CSV table of C-alpha atoms and ligand atoms in Angstrom, one decimal:
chain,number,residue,atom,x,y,z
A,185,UNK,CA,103.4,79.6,77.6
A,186,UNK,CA,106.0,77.1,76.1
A,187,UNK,CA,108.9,78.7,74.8
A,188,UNK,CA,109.3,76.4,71.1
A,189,UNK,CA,112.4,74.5,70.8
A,190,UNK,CA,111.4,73.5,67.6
A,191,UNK,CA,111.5,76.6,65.3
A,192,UNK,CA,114.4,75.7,62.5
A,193,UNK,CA,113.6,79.1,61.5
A,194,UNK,CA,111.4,78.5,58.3
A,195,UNK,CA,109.0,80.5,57.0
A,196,UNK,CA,105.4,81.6,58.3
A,197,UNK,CA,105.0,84.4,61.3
A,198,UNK,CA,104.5,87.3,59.2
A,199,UNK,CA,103.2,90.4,61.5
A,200,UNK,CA,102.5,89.7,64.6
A,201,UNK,CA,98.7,90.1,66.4
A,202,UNK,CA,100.1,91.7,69.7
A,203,UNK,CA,97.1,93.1,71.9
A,204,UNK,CA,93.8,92.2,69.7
A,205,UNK,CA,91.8,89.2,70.1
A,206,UNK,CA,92.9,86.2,67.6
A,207,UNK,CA,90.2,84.8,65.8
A,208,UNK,CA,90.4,81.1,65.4
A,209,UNK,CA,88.6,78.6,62.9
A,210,UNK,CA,88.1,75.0,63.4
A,211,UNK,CA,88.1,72.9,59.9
A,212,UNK,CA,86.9,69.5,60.3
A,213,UNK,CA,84.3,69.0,64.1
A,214,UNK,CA,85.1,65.4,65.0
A,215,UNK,CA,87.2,63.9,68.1
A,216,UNK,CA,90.2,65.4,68.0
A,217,UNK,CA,88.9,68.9,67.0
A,218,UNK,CA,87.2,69.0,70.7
A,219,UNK,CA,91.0,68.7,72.2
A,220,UNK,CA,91.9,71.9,69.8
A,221,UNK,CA,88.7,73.6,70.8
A,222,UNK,CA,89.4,73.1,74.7
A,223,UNK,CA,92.9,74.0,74.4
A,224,UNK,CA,91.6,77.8,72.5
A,225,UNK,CA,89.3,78.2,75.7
A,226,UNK,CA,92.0,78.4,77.8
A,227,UNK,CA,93.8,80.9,76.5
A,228,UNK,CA,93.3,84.8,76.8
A,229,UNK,CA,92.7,86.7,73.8
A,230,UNK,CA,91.8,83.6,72.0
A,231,UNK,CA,88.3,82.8,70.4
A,232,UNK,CA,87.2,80.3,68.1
A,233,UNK,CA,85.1,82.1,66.1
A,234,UNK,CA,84.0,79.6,63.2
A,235,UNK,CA,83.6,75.7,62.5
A,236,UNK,CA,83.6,74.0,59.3
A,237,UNK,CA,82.7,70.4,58.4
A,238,UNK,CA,81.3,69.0,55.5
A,239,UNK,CA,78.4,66.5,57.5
A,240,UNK,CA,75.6,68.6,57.9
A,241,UNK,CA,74.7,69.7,60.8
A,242,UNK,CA,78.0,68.2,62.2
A,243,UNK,CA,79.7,71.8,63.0
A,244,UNK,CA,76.7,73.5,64.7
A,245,UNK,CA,76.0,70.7,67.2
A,246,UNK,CA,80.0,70.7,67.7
A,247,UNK,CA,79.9,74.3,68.3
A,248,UNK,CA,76.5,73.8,70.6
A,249,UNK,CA,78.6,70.9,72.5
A,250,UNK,CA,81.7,72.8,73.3
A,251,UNK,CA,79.8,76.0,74.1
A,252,UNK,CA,82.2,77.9,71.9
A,253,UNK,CA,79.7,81.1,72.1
A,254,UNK,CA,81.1,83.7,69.6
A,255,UNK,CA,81.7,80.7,66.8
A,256,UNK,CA,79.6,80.2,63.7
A,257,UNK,CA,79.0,76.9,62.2
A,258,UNK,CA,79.5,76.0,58.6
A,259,UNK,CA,79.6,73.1,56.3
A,260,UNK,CA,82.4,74.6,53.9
A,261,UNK,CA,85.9,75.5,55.1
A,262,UNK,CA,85.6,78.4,52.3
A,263,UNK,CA,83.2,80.2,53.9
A,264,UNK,CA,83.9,79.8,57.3
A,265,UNK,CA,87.8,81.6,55.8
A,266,UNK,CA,85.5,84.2,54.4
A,267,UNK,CA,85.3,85.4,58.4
A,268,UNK,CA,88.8,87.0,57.9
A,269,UNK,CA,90.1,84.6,60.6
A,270,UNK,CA,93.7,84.8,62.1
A,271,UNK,CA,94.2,81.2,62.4
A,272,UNK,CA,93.0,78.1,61.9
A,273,UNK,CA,93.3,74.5,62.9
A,274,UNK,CA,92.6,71.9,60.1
A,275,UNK,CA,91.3,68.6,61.9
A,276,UNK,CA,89.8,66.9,58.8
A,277,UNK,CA,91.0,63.3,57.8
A,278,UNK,CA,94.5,63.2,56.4
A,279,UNK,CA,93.3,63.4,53.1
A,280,UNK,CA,91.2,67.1,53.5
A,281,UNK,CA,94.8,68.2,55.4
A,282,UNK,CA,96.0,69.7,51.5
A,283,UNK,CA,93.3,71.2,50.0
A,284,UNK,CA,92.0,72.9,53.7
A,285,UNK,CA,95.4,73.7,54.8
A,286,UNK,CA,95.9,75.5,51.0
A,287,UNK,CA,93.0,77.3,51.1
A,288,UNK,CA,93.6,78.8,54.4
A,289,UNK,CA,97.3,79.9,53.4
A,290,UNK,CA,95.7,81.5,50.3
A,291,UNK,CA,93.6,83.5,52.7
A,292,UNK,CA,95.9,84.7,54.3
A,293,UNK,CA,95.2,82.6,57.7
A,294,UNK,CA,97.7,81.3,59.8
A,295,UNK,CA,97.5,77.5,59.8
A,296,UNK,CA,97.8,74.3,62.7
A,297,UNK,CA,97.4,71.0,60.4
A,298,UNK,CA,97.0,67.8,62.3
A,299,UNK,CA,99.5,65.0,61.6
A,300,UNK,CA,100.4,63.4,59.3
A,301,UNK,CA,101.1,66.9,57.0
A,302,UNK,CA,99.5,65.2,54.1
A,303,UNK,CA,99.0,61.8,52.5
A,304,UNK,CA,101.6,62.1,49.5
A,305,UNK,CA,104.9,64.1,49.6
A,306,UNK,CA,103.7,66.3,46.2
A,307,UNK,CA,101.0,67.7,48.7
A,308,UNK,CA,103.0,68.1,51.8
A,309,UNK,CA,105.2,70.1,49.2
A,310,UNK,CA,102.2,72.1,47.4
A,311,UNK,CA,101.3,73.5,51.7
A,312,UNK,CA,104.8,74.0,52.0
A,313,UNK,CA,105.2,76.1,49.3
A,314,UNK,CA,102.2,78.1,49.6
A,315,UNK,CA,103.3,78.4,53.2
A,316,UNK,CA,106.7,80.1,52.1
A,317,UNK,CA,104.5,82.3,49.3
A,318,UNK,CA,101.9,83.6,51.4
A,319,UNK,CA,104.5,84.2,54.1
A,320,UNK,CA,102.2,82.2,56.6
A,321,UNK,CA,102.5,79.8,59.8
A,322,UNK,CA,102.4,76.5,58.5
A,323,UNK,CA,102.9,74.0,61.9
A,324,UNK,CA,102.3,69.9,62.2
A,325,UNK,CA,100.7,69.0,64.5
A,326,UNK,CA,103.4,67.0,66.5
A,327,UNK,CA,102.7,67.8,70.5
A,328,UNK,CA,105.5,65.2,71.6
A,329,UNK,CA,107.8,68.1,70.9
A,330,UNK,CA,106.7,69.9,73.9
A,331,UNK,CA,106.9,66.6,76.0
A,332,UNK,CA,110.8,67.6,77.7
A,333,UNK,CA,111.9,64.3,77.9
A,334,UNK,CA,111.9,64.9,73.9
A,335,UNK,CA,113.4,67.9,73.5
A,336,UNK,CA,116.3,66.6,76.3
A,337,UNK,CA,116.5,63.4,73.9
A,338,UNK,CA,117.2,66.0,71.0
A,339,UNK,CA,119.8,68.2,73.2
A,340,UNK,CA,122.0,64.6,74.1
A,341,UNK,CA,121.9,63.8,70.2
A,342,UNK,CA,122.8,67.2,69.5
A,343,UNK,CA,125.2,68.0,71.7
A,344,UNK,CA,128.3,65.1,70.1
A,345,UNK,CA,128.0,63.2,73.3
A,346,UNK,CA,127.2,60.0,70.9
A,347,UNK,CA,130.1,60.6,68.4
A,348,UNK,CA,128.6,60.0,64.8
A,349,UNK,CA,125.1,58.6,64.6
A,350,UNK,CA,125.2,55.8,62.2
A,351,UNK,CA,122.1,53.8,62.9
A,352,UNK,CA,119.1,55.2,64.3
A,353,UNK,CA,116.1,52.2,65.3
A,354,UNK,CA,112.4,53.6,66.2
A,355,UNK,CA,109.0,53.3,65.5
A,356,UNK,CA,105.9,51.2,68.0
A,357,UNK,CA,104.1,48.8,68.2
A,358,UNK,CA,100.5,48.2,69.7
A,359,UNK,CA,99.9,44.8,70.3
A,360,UNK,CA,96.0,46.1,69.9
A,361,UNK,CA,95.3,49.7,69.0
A,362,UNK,CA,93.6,49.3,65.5
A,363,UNK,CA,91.2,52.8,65.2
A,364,UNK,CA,88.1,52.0,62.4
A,365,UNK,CA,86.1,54.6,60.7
A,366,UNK,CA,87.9,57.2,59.1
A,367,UNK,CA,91.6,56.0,59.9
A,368,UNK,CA,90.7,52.6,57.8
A,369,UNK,CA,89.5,53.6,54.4
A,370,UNK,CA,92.0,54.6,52.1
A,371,UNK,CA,90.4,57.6,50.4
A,372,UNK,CA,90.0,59.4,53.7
A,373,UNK,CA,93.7,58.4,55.3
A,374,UNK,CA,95.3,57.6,52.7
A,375,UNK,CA,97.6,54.7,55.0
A,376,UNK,CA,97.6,53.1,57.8
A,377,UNK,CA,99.5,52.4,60.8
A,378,UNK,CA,103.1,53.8,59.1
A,379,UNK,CA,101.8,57.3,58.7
A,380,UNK,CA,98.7,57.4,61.7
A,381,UNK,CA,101.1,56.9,64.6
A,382,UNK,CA,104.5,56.3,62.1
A,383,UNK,CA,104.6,59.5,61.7
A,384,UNK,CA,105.5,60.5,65.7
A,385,UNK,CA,107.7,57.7,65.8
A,386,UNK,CA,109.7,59.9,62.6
A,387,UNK,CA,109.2,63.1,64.1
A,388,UNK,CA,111.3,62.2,67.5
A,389,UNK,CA,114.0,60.0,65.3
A,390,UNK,CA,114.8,63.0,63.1
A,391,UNK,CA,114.1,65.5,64.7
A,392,UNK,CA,116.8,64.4,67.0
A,393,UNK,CA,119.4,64.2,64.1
A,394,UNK,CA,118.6,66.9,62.6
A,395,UNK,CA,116.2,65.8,59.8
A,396,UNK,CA,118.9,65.1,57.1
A,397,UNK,CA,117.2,63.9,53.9
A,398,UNK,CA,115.9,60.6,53.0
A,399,UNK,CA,117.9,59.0,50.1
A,400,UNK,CA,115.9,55.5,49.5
A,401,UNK,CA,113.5,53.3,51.2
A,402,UNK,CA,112.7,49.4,50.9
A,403,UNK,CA,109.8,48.8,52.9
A,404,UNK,CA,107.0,45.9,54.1
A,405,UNK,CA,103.4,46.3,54.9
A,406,UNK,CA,100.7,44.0,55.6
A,407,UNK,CA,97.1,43.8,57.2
A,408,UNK,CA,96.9,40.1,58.7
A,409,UNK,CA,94.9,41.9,61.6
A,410,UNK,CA,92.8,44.5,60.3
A,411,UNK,CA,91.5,42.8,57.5
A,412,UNK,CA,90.5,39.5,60.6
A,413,UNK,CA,86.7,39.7,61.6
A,414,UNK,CA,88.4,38.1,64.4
A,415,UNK,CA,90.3,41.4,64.9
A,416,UNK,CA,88.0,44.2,63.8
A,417,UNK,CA,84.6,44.9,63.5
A,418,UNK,CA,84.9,46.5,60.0
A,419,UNK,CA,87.5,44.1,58.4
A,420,UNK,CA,85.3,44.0,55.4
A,421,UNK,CA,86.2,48.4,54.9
A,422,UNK,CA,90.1,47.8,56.4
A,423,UNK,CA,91.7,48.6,53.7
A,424,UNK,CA,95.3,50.3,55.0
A,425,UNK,CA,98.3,48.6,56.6
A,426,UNK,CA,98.0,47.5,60.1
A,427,UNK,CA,102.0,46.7,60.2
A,428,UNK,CA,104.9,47.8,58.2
A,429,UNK,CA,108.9,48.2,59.0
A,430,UNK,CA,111.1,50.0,56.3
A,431,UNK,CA,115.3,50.4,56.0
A,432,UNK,CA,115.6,54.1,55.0
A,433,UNK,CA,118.6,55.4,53.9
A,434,UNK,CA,119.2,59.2,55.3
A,435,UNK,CA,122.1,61.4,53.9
A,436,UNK,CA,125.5,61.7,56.0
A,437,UNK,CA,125.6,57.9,55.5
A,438,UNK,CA,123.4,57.4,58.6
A,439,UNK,CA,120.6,54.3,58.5
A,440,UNK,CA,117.2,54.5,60.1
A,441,UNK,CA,115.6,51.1,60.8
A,442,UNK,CA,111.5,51.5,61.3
A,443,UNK,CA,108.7,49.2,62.4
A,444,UNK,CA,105.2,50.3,63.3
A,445,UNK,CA,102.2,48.4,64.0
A,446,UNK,CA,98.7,48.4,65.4
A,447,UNK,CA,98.2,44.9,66.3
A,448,UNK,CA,100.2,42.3,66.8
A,449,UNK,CA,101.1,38.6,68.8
A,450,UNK,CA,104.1,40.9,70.9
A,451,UNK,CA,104.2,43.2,73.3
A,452,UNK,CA,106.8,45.4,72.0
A,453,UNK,CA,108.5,46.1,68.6
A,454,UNK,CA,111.7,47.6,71.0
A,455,UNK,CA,112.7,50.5,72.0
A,456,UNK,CA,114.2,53.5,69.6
A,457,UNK,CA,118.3,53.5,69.6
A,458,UNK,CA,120.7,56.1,68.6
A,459,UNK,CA,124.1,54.4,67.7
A,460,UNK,CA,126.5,56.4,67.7
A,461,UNK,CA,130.5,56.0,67.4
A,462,UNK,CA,131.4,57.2,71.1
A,463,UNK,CA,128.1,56.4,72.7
A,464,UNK,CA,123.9,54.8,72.3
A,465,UNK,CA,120.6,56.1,73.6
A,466,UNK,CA,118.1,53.9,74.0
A,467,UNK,CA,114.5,55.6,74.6
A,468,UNK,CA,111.9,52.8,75.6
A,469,UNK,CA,108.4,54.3,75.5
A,470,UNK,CA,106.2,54.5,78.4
A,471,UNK,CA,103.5,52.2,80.0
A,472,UNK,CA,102.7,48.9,79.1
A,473,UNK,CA,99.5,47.1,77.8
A,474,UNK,CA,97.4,46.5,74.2
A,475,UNK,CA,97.7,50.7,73.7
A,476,UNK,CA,101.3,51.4,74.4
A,477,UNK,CA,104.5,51.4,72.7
A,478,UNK,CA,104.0,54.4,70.1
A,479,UNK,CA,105.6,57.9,70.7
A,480,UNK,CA,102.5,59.5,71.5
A,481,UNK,CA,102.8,57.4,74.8
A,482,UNK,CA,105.4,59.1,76.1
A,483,UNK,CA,109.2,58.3,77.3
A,484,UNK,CA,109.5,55.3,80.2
A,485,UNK,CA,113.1,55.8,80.3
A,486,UNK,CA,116.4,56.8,78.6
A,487,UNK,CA,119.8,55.3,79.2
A,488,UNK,CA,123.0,55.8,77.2
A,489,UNK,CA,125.6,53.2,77.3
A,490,UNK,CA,129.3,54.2,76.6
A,491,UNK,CA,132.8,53.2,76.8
A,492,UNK,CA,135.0,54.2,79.8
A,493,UNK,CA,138.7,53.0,79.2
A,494,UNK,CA,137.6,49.7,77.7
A,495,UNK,CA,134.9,49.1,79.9
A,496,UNK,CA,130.7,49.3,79.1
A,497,UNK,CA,128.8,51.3,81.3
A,498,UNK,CA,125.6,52.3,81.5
A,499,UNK,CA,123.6,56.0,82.5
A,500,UNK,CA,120.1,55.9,83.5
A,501,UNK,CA,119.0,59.2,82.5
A,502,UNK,CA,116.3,61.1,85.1
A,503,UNK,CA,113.1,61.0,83.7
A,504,UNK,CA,111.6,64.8,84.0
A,505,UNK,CA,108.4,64.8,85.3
A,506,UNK,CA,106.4,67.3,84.2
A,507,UNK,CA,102.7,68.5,84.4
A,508,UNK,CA,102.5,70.0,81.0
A,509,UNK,CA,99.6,69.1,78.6
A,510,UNK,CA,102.0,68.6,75.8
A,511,UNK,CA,98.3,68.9,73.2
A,512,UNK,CA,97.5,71.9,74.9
A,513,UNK,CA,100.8,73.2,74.6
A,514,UNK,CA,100.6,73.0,70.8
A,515,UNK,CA,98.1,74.6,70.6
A,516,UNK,CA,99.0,77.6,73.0
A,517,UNK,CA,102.0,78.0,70.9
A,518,UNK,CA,100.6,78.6,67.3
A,519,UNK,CA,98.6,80.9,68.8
A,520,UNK,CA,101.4,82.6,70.6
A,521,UNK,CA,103.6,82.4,67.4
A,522,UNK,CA,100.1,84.2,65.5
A,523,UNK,CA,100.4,86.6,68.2
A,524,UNK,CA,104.0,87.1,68.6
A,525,UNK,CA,104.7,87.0,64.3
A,526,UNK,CA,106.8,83.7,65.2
A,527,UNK,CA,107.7,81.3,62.6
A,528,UNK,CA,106.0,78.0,62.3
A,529,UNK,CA,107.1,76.4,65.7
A,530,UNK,CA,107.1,72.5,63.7
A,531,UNK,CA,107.6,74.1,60.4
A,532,UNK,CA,105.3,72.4,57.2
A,533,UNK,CA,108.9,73.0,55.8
A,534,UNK,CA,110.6,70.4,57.7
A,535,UNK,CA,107.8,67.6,58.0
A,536,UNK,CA,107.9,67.7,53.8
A,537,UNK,CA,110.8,65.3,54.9
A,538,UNK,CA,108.5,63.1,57.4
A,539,UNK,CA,106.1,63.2,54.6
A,540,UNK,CA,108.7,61.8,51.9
A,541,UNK,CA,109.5,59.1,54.0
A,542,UNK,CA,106.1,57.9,53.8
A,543,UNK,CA,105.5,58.8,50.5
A,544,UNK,CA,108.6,57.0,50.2
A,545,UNK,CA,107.5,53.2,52.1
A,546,UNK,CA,103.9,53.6,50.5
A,547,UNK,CA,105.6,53.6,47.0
A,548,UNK,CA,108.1,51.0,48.2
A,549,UNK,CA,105.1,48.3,49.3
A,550,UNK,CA,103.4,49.1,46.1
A,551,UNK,CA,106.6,48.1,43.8
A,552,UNK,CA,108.0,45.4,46.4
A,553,UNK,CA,111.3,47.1,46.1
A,554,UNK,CA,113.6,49.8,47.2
A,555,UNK,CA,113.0,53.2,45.8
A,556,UNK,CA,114.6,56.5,45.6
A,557,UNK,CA,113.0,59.6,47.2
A,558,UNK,CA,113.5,62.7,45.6
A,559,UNK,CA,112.2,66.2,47.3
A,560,UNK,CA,112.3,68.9,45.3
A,561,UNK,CA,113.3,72.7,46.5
A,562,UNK,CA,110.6,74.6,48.5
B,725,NAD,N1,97.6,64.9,67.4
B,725,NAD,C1,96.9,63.9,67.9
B,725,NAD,O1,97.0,63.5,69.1
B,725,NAD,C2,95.8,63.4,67.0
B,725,NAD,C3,94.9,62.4,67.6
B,725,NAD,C4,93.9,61.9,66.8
B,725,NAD,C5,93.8,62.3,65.4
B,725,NAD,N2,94.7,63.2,64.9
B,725,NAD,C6,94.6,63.6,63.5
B,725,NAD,O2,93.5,64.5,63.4
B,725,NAD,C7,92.9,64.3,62.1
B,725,NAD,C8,91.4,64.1,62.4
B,725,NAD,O3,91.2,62.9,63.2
B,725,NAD,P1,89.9,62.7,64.0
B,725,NAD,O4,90.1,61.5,64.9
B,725,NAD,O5,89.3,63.9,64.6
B,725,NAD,O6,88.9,62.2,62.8
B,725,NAD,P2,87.4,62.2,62.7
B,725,NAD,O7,87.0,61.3,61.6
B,725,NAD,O8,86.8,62.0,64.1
B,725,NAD,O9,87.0,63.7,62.3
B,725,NAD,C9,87.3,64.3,61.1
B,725,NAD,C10,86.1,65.3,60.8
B,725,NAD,O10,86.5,66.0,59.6
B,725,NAD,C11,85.3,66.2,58.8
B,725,NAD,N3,85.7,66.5,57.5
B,725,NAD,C12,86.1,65.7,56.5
B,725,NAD,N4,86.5,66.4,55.4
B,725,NAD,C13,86.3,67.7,55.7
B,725,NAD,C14,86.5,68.9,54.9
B,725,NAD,N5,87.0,68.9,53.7
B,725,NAD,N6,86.2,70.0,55.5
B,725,NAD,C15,85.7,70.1,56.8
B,725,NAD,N7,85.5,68.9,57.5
B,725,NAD,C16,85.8,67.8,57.0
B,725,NAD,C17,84.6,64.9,59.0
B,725,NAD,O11,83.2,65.0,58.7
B,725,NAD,C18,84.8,64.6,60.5
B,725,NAD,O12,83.8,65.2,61.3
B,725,NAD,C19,93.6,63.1,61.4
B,725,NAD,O13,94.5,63.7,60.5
B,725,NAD,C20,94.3,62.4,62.6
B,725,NAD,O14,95.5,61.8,62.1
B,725,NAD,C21,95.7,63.7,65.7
């Protein structure tokens, strides 16, 4: 079982479920629900016992499909909470993520929301605090945590090896990785590239610092390639942000420069950069082709350049290779934080601040200008 290296210690992992089967439910039965579904099967003591989603008929064939034997099928979240369930994992379109992932905490179920948290920062707050009330898991569902190469990126950052970070650089760039259905209509993801696969590239660059507070954004966003029959095959319904980039100002007078897109005439929008005063780390994501570049990719390679008596030098860091299934591992660790009364092992606490940023560049495009971000206590 992955031991978390993520916990900041927030709130959630009331009790503990030691010894008795936890009962899982699945809200929302489309593609990424069948990775949650097959991650549960492999785990003693775990069964997913219902799934929700609001097509008809949708849940029941999902459940038929995955031969998840001692789950019932629903077409309302409510009921399917009405089971008394230990945990659930909320794999509905960004949008659903509040209301489900509310509902759940009000019942007095553990809760595994997919990313991005939310679409807007007041409902990434709303689950955060209801998380805190109801004294329940609230996690995000960011599995490039359990990737090591990550959590060793964190450790250099944390450890004062680069002096004081003043600039961090991240984000990814597909040159052609546009997703259509869902992930293109505003009502259902509420953006686009920034948050779908902005929001990993956010994760790793805080995380790593330590997730200080974001002051003020000025951001751009545009669709040239979405929106281009050439491009997509539903450019009439694209209606969110295939690129953006956005200067955000954190506190501890540190800078984060971000760009993110999912199609474009480049291979690469760079690599992600620590600067720091004693030393950088550059992290350049792995693989190459029209899908790579984003964060969900995985690390191709980290080097930190420093300053030896006047002279620049250079330290490939080993990669680690490792065999882990960093979306299984998620998984396996809710349910071992539901089972062990852990906290929230990526705490719905924390990502309010991933969420702000966002929040933050989608008001920013809207208004053409730099705005403040304000979070309010949890
Ligand atoms: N962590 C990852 O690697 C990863 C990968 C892909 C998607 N995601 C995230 O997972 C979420 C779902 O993505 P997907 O690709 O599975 O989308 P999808 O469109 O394939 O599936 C979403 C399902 O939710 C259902 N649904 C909508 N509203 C609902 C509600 N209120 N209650 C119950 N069901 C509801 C839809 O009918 C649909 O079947 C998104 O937030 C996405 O960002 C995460």
């Amino acid at each position: 079982m992955a031991q978390s290296s993520t916990s900041n210690g927030a709130s959630g992992g009331s009790g503990g479920s030691a010894g008795k089967t936890i009962k899982i439910g699945i809200i929302g039965s489309g593609g990424i629900a069948k990775a949650h579904a097959r991650a549960y099967k492999t785990i003693p003591d775990v069964e997913v016992v219902a799934v929700a989603d609001v097509v008809p008929g949708k849940a029941q064939k999902f459940v038929d499909e995955l031969e998840l034997t001692s789950a019932r099928a629903f077409e309302d979240h409510k009921q399917a909470l009405e089971l008394g369930l230990d945990g659930v994992s909320v794999c509905t379109p960004n949008v659903a993520h509040h209301r489900t992932s509310i509902d759940a905490l009000e019942a007095g179920t553990h809760v595994l929301t997919e990313k991005p948290m939310a679409v807007t920062l007041d409902q990434a707050m709303e689950m955060a605090r209801v998380a805190k009330r109801t004294g329940k898991i609230l996690t995000i569902g960011f599995q490039p945590r359990y990737d090591p190469n990550m959590q060793m990126v964190k450790q250099m950052v944390q450890s004062g090896e680069l002096g004081k970070v003043y600039y961090v650089e991240t984000g990814g760039g597909r040159r052609r990785g546009m997703p259509g259905g869902t992930f293109i209509r505003k009502d259902l993801a509420g953006a686009g590239a920034l948050a779908d696969i902005g929001c990993y590239s956010l994760d790793m660059a805080l995380n790593a610092i330590g997730y200080p507070r974001p002051l003020t954004v000025s951001a751009y966003a545009s669709n040239h390639f979405g929106s281009n029959p050439r491009y997509h095959k539903e450019a009439d319904r694209f209606e969110v942000e295939d690129f953006g980039c956005a200067l955000v100002r954190l506190e501890g007078d540190v800078a984060l420069n971000f760009k993110l897109s999912w199609a474009m005439h480049m291979d690469t929008l760079g690599a992600t950069m620590f600067l720091g005063t004693d030393a950088g780390l550059k992290v350049t994501p792995a693989g190459s082709g029209p899908w790579s570049g984003v964060w969900d990719g995985g690390v191709g390679s980290v080097t930190l350049y420093h300053d030896i008596r006047g002279h620049h030098t250079e330290s490939p860091i080993p990669i680690r290779q490792h065999q882990l299934r960093i979306f299984d591992e998620k998984v396996k660790d809710f349910a071992a934080a539901i089972r062990e009364g852990r906290p929230a092992p990526i705490p719905g606490e924390q990502i309010v601040r991933n969420q702000a940023v966002i929040d933050g560049i989608l008001r920013s495009v809207e208004q053409q200008r730099e705005v403040e971000i304000h979070i309010p206590e949890i």
